[in-house]
XYZ file of N, CA and C in Angstrom:
645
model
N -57.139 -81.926 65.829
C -56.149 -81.987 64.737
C -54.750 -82.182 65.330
N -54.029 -83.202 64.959
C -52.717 -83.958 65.206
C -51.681 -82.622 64.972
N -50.772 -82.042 65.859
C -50.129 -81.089 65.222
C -48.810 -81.251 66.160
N -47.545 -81.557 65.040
C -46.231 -82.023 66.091
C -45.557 -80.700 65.612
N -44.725 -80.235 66.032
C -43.445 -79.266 66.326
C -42.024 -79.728 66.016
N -41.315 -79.404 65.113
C -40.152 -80.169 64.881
C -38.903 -79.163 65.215
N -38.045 -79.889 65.832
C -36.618 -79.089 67.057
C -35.764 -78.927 65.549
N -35.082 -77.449 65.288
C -33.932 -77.527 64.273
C -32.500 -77.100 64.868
N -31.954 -76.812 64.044
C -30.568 -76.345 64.338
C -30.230 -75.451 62.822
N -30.236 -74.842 62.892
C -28.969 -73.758 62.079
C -30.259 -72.986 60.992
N -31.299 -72.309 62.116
C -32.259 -71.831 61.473
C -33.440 -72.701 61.118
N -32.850 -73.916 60.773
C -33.894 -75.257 60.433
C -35.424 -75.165 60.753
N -36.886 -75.247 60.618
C -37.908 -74.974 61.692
C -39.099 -76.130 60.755
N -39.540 -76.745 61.181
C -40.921 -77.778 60.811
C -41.986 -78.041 61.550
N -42.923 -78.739 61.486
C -43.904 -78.961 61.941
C -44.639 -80.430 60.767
N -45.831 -80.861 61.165
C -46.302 -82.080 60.984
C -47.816 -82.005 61.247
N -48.517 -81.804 60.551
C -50.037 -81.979 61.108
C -50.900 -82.620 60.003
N -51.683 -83.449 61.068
C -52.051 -84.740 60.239
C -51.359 -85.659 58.689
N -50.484 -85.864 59.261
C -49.499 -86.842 57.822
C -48.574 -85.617 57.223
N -49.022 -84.288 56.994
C -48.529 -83.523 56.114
C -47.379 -82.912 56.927
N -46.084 -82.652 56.284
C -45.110 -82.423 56.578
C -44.540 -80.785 56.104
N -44.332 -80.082 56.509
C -43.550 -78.610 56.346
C -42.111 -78.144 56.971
N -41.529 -78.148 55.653
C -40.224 -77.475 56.400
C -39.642 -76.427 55.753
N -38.873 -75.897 56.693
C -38.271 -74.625 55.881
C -36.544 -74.028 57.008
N -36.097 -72.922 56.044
C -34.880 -73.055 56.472
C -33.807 -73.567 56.474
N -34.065 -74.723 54.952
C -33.282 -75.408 54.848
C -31.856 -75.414 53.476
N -30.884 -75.508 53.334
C -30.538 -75.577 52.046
C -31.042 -75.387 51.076
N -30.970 -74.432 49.817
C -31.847 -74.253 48.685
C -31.161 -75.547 47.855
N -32.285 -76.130 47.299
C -32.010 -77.377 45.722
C -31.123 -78.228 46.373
N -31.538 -78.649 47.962
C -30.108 -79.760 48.231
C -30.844 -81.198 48.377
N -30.523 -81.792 48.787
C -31.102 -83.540 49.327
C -30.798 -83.446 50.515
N -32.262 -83.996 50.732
C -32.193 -84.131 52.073
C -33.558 -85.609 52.409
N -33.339 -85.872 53.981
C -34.235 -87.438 53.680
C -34.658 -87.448 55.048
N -36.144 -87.858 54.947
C -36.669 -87.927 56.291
C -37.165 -89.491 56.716
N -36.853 -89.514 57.987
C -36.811 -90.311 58.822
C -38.325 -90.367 59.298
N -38.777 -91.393 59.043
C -40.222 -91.660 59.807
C -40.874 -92.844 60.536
N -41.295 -93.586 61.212
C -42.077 -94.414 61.476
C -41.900 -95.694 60.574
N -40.565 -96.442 60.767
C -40.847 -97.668 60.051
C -40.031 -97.201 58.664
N -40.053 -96.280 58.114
C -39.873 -95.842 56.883
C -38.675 -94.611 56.901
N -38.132 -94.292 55.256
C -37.729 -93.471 54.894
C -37.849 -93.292 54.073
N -37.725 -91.800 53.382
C -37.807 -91.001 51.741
C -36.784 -89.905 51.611
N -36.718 -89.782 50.900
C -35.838 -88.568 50.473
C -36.411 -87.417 49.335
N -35.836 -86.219 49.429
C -36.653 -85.188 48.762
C -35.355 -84.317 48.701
N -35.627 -83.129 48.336
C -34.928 -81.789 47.443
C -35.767 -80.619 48.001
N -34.841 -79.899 48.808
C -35.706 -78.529 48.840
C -35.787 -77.600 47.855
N -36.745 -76.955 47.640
C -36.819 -75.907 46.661
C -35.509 -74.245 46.607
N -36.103 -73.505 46.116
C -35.346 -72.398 45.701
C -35.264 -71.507 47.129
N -35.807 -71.925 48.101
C -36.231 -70.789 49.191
C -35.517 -71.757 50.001
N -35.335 -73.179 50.083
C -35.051 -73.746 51.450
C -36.035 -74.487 51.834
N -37.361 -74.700 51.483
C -38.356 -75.040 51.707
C -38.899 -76.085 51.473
N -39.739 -77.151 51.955
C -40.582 -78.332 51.135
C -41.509 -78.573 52.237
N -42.726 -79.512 51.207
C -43.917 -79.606 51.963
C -44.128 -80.945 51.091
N -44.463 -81.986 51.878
C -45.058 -83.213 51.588
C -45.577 -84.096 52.458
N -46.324 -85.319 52.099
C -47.140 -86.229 52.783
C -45.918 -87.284 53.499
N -45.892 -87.500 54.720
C -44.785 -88.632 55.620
C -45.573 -89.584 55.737
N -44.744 -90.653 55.588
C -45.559 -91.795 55.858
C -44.837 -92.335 57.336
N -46.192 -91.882 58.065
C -46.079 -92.072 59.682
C -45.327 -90.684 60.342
N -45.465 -90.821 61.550
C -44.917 -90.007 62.877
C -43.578 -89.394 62.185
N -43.044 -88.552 62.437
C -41.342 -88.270 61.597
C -40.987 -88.087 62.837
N -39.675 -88.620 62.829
C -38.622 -89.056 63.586
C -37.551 -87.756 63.554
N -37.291 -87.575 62.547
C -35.618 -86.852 62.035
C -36.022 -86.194 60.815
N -35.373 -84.880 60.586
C -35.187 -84.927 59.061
C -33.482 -84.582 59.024
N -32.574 -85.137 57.968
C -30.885 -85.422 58.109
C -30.840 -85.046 56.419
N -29.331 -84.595 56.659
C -28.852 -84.417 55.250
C -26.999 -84.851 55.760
N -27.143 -85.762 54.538
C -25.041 -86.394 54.310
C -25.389 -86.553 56.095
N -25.966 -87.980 56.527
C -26.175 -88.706 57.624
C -26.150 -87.737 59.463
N -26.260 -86.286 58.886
C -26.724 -85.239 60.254
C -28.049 -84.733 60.699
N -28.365 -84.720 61.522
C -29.996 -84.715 61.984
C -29.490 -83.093 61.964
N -30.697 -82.735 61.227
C -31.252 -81.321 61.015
C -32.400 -80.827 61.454
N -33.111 -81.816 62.007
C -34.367 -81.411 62.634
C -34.506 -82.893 63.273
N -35.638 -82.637 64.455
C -35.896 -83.717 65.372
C -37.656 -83.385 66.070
N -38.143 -84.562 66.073
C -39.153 -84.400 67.164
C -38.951 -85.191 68.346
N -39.267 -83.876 69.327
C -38.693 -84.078 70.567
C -39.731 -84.679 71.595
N -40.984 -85.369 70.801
C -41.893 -86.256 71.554
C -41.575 -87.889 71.410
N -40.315 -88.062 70.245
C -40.435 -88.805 70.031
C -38.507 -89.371 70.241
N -37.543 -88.034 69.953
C -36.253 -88.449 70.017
C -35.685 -86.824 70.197
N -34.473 -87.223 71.262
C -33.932 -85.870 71.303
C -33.134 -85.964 70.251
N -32.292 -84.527 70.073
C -31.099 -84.659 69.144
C -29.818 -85.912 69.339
N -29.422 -86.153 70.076
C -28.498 -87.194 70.298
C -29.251 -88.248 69.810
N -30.521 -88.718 69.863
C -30.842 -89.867 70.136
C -30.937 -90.071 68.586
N -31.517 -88.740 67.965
C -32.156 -88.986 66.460
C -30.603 -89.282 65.334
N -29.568 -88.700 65.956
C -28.003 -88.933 65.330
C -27.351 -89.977 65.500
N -28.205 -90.962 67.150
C -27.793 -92.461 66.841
C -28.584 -93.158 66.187
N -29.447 -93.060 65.521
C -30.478 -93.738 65.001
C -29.745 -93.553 63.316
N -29.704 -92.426 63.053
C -28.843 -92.312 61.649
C -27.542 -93.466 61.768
N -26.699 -93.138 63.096
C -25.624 -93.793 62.660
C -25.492 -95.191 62.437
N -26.696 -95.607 63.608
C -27.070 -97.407 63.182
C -27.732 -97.554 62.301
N -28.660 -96.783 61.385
C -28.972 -97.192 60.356
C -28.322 -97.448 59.093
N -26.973 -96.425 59.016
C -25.853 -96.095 58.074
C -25.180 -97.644 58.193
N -25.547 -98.643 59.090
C -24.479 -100.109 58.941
C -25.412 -100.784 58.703
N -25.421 -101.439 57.745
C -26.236 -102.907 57.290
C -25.972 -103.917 57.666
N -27.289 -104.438 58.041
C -27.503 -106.119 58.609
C -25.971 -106.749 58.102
N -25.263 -107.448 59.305
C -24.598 -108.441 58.108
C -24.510 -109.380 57.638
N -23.777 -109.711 56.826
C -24.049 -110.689 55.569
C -23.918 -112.013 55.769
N -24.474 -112.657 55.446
C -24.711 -114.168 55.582
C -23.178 -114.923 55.414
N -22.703 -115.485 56.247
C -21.145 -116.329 56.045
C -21.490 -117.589 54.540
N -20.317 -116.796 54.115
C -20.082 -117.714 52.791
C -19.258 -118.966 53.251
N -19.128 -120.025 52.780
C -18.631 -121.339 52.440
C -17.282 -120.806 52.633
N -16.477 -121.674 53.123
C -14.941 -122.074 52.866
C -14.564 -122.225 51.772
N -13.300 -121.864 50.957
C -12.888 -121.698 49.767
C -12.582 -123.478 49.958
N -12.515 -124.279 48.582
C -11.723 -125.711 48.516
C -10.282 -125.831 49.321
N -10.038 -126.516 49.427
C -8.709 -127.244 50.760
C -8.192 -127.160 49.204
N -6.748 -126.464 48.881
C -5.950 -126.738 47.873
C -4.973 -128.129 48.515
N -4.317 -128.924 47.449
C -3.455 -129.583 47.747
C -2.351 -129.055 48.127
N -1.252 -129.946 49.370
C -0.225 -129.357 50.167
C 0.368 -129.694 48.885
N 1.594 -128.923 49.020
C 2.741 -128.653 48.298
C 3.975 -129.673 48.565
N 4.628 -130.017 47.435
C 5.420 -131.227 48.315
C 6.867 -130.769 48.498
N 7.291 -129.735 47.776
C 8.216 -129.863 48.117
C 7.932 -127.842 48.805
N 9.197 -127.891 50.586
C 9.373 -126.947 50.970
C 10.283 -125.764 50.802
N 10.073 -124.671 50.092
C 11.148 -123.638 50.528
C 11.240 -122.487 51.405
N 12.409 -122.630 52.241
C 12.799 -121.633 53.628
C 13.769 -120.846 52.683
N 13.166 -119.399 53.323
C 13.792 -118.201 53.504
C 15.128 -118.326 53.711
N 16.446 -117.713 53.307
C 17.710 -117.985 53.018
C 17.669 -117.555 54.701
N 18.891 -117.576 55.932
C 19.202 -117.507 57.590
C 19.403 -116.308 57.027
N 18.770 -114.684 58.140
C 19.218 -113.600 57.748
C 19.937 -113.453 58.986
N 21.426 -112.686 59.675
C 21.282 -112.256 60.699
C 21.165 -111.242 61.203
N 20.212 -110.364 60.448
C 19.031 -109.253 61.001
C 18.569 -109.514 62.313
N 18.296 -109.017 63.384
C 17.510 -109.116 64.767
C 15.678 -109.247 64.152
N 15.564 -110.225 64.917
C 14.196 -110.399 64.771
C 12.935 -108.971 64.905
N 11.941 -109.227 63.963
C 11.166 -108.260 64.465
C 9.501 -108.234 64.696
N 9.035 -108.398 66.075
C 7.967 -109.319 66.154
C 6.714 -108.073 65.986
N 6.043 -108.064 65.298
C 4.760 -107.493 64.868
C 3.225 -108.053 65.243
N 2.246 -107.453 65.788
C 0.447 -108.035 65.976
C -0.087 -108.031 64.368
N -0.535 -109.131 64.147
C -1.021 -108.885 62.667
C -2.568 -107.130 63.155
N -2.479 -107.268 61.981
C -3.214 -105.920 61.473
C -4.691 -106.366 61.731
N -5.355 -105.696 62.310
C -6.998 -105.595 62.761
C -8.256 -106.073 61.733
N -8.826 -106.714 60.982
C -9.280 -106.597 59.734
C -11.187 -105.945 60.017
N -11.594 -105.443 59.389
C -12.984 -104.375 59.660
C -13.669 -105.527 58.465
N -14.982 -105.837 59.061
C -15.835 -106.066 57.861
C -16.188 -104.431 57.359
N -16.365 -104.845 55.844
C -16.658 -103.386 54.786
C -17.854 -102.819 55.822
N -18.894 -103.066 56.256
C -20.233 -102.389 56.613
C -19.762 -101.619 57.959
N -18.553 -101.835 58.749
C -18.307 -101.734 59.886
C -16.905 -100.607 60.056
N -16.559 -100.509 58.876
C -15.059 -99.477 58.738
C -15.249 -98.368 59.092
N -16.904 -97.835 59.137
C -16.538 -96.160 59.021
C -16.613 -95.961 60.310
N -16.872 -96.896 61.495
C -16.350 -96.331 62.657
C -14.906 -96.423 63.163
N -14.314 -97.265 62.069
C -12.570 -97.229 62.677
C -11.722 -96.226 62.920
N -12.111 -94.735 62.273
C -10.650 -93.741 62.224
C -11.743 -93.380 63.906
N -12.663 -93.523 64.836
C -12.670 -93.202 65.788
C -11.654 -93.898 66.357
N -11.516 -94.741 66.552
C -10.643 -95.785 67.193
C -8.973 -95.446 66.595
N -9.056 -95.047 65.402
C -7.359 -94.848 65.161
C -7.382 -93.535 65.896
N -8.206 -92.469 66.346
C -8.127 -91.096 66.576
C -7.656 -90.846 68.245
N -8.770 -91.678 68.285
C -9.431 -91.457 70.299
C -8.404 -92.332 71.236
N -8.527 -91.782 72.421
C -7.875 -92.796 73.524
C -9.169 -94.296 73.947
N -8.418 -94.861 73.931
C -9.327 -96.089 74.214
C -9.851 -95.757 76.313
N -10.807 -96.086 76.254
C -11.190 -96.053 77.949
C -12.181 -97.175 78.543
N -12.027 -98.263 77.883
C -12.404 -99.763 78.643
C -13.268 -99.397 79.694
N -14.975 -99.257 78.420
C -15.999 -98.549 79.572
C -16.821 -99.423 79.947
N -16.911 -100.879 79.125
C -17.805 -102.222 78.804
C -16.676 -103.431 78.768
N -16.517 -104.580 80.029
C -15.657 -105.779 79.318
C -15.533 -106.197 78.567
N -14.546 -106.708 77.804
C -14.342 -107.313 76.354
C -14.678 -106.557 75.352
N -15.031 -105.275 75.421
C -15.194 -104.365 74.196
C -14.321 -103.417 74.518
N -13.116 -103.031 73.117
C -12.881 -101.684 73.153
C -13.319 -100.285 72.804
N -13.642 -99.522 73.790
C -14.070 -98.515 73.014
C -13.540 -97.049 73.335
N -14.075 -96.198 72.963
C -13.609 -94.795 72.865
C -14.986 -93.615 73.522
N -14.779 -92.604 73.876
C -15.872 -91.665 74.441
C -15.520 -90.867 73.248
N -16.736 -90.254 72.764
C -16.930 -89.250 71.793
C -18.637 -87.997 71.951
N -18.412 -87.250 71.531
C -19.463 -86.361 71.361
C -20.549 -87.005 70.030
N -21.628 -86.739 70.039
C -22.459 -86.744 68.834
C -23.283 -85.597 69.108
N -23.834 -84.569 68.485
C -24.866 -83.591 68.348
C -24.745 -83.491 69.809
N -23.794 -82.890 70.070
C -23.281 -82.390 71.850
C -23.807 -83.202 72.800
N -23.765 -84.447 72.745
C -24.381 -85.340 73.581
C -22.688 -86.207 74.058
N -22.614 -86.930 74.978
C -21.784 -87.592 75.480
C -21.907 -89.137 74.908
N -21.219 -89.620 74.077
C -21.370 -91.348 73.554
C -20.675 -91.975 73.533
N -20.468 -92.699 72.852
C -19.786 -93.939 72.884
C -19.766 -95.417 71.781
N -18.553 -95.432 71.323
C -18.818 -96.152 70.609
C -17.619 -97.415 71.283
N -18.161 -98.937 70.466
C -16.787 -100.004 70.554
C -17.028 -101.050 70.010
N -15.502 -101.736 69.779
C -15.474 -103.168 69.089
C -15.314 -104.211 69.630
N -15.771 -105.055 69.183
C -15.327 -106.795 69.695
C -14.699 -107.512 69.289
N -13.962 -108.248 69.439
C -12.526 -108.712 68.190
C -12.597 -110.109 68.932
N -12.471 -111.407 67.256
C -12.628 -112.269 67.135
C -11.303 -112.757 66.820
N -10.162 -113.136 66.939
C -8.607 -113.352 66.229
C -8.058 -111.883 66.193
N -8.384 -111.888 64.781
C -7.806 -110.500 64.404
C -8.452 -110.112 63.338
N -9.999 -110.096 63.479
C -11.267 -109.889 63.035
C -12.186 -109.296 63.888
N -12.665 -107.798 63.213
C -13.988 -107.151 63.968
C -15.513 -108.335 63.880
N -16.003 -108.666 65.111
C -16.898 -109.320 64.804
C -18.267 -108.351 65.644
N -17.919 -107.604 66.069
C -19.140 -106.891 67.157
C -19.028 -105.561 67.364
N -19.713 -104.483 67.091
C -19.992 -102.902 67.266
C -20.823 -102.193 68.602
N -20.337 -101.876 69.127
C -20.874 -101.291 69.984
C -21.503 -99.746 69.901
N -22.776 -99.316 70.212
C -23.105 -97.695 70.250
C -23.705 -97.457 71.606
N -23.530 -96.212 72.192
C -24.113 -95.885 73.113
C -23.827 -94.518 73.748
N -25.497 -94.349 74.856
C -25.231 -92.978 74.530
C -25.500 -92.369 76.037
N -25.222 -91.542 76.552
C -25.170 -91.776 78.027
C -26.514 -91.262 78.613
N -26.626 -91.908 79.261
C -28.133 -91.634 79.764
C -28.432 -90.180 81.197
N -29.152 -89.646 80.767
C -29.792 -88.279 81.308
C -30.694 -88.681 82.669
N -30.184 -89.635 83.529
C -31.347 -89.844 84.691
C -32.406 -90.518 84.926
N -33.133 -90.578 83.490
C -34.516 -91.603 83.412
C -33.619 -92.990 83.829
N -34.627 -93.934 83.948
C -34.362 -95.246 83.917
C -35.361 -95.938 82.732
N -36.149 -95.138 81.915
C -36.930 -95.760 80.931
C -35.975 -95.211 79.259
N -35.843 -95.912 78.873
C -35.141 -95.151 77.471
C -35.774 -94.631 76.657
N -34.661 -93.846 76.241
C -35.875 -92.502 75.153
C -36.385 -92.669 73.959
N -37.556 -92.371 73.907
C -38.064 -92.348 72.593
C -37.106 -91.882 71.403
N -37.226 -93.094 70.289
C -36.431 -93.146 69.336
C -34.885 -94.402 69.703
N -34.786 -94.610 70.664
C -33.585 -95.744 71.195
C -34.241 -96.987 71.261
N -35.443 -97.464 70.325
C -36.089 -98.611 71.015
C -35.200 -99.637 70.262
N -34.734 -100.656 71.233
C -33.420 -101.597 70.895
C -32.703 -101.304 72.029
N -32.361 -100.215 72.421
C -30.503 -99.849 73.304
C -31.621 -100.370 75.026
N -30.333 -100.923 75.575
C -30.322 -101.570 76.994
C -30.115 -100.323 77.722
N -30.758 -100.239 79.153
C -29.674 -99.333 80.140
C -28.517 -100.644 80.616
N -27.262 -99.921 80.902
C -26.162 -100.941 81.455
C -25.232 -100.001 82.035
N -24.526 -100.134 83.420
C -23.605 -99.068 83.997
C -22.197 -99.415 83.713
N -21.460 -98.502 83.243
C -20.323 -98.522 82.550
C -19.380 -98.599 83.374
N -17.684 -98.526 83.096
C -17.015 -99.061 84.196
C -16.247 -97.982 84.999
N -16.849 -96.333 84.402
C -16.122 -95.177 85.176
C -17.823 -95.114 85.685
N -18.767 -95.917 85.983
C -20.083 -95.543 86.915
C -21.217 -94.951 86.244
N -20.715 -94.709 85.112
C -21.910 -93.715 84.270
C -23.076 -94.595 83.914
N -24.342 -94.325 83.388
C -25.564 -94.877 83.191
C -25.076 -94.817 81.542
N -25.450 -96.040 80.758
C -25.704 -95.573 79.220
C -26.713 -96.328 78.456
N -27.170 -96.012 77.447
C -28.190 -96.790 76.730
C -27.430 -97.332 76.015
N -27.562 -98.747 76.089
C -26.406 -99.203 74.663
C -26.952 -100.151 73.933
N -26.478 -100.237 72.281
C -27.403 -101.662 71.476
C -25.603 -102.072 71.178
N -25.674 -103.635 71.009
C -24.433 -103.345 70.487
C -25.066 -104.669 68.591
N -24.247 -104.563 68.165
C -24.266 -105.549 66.776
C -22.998 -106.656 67.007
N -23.810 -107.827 67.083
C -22.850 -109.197 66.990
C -23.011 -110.026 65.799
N -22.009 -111.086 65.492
C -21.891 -111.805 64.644
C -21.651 -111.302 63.142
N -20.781 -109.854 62.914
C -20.615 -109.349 61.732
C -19.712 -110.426 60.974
């Protein structure tokens, strides 16, 4: 009989044997959504904290408001199961629309009256595709530390793990996301990272990284 063990945090405690799923310790009457094999669902614990139902496939995570609350650790540690939320939280992106019509030029020109104000030279402003914004206040927050060429990025914690996130900039357009998460010694990547590269960063560190191009 198939019987997995599921890792919690804040009392959290589960288990998994054959398809059937048990948890407890959790929020009474909240939402919460499990992560499985290919799949996801979402559910409501009861009055105690508690729920019991059928997973479809191996469970990965169980997360509530995009935080891993439980993990199986045959399959993803905690860090790994909180990058898996966070790349799942960005959607594929969207297919490039058409060029708007070429309006006709204008024939006749008007200039700005001569001010003699001192000039004042400004970088236009950064623009985020919508699917890609909610990693920006890292980047307005953090010191930048140029850990990957041509990407900027920032060092951050996730579920006490050491990571990393960064962008790729096209003009003055996000076109590329970077995640990654620093690697613990193996040279094989961990269960639950299937996608992320090993690649050595530019202060020497080992990291698993996927990044997203062509947003």
């Amino acid at each position: 009989m198939t019987y997995v063990r599921l890792t919690g945090r804040n009392g959290a405690f589960g288990w998994q044997r054959e398809g059937r799923v048990t948890l407890g310790g959790l929020r009474p009457r909240q939402a919460y959504g499990l992560l499985c094999d290919g799949c996801a669902m979402d559910f409501q614990s009861d009055s105690q904290g508690a729920w019991s139902g059928q997973g479809k496939g191996a469970v990965l995570c169980v997360f509530r408001g995009g935080q891993a609350v439980l993990w199986n650790e045959n399959r993803v540690n905690q860090a790994g199961a909180q990058s898996l939320l966070t790349a799942r939280q960005v959607p594929p992106p969207m297919p490039p629309t058409p060029p708007p019509p070429e309006r006709p030029k204008e024939k006749a020109i008007t200039y700005r009256p001569i001010s003699d104000a001192p000039p004042v030279d400004a970088l236009p402003a950064l623009r985020w595709p919508e699917h890609a914004a909610q990693l920006r206040p890292y980047f307005d927050s953090l010191r930048p530390c140029g850990l990957f060429p041509g990407w900027r990025t920032v060092r951050t914690r996730e579920a006490g793990m050491p990571c990393c996130f960064g962008y790729h900039a096209q003009g003055d357009r996000v076109d590329g996301l970077l995640y990654g998460v620093q690697a613990r010694g193996s040279m094989l990547p961990p269960k639950g990272l299937q996608g992320y590269s090993y690649e050595r960063a530019a202060d020497g560190q080992g990291y698993w990284v996927l990044r997203q191009t062509g947003l």
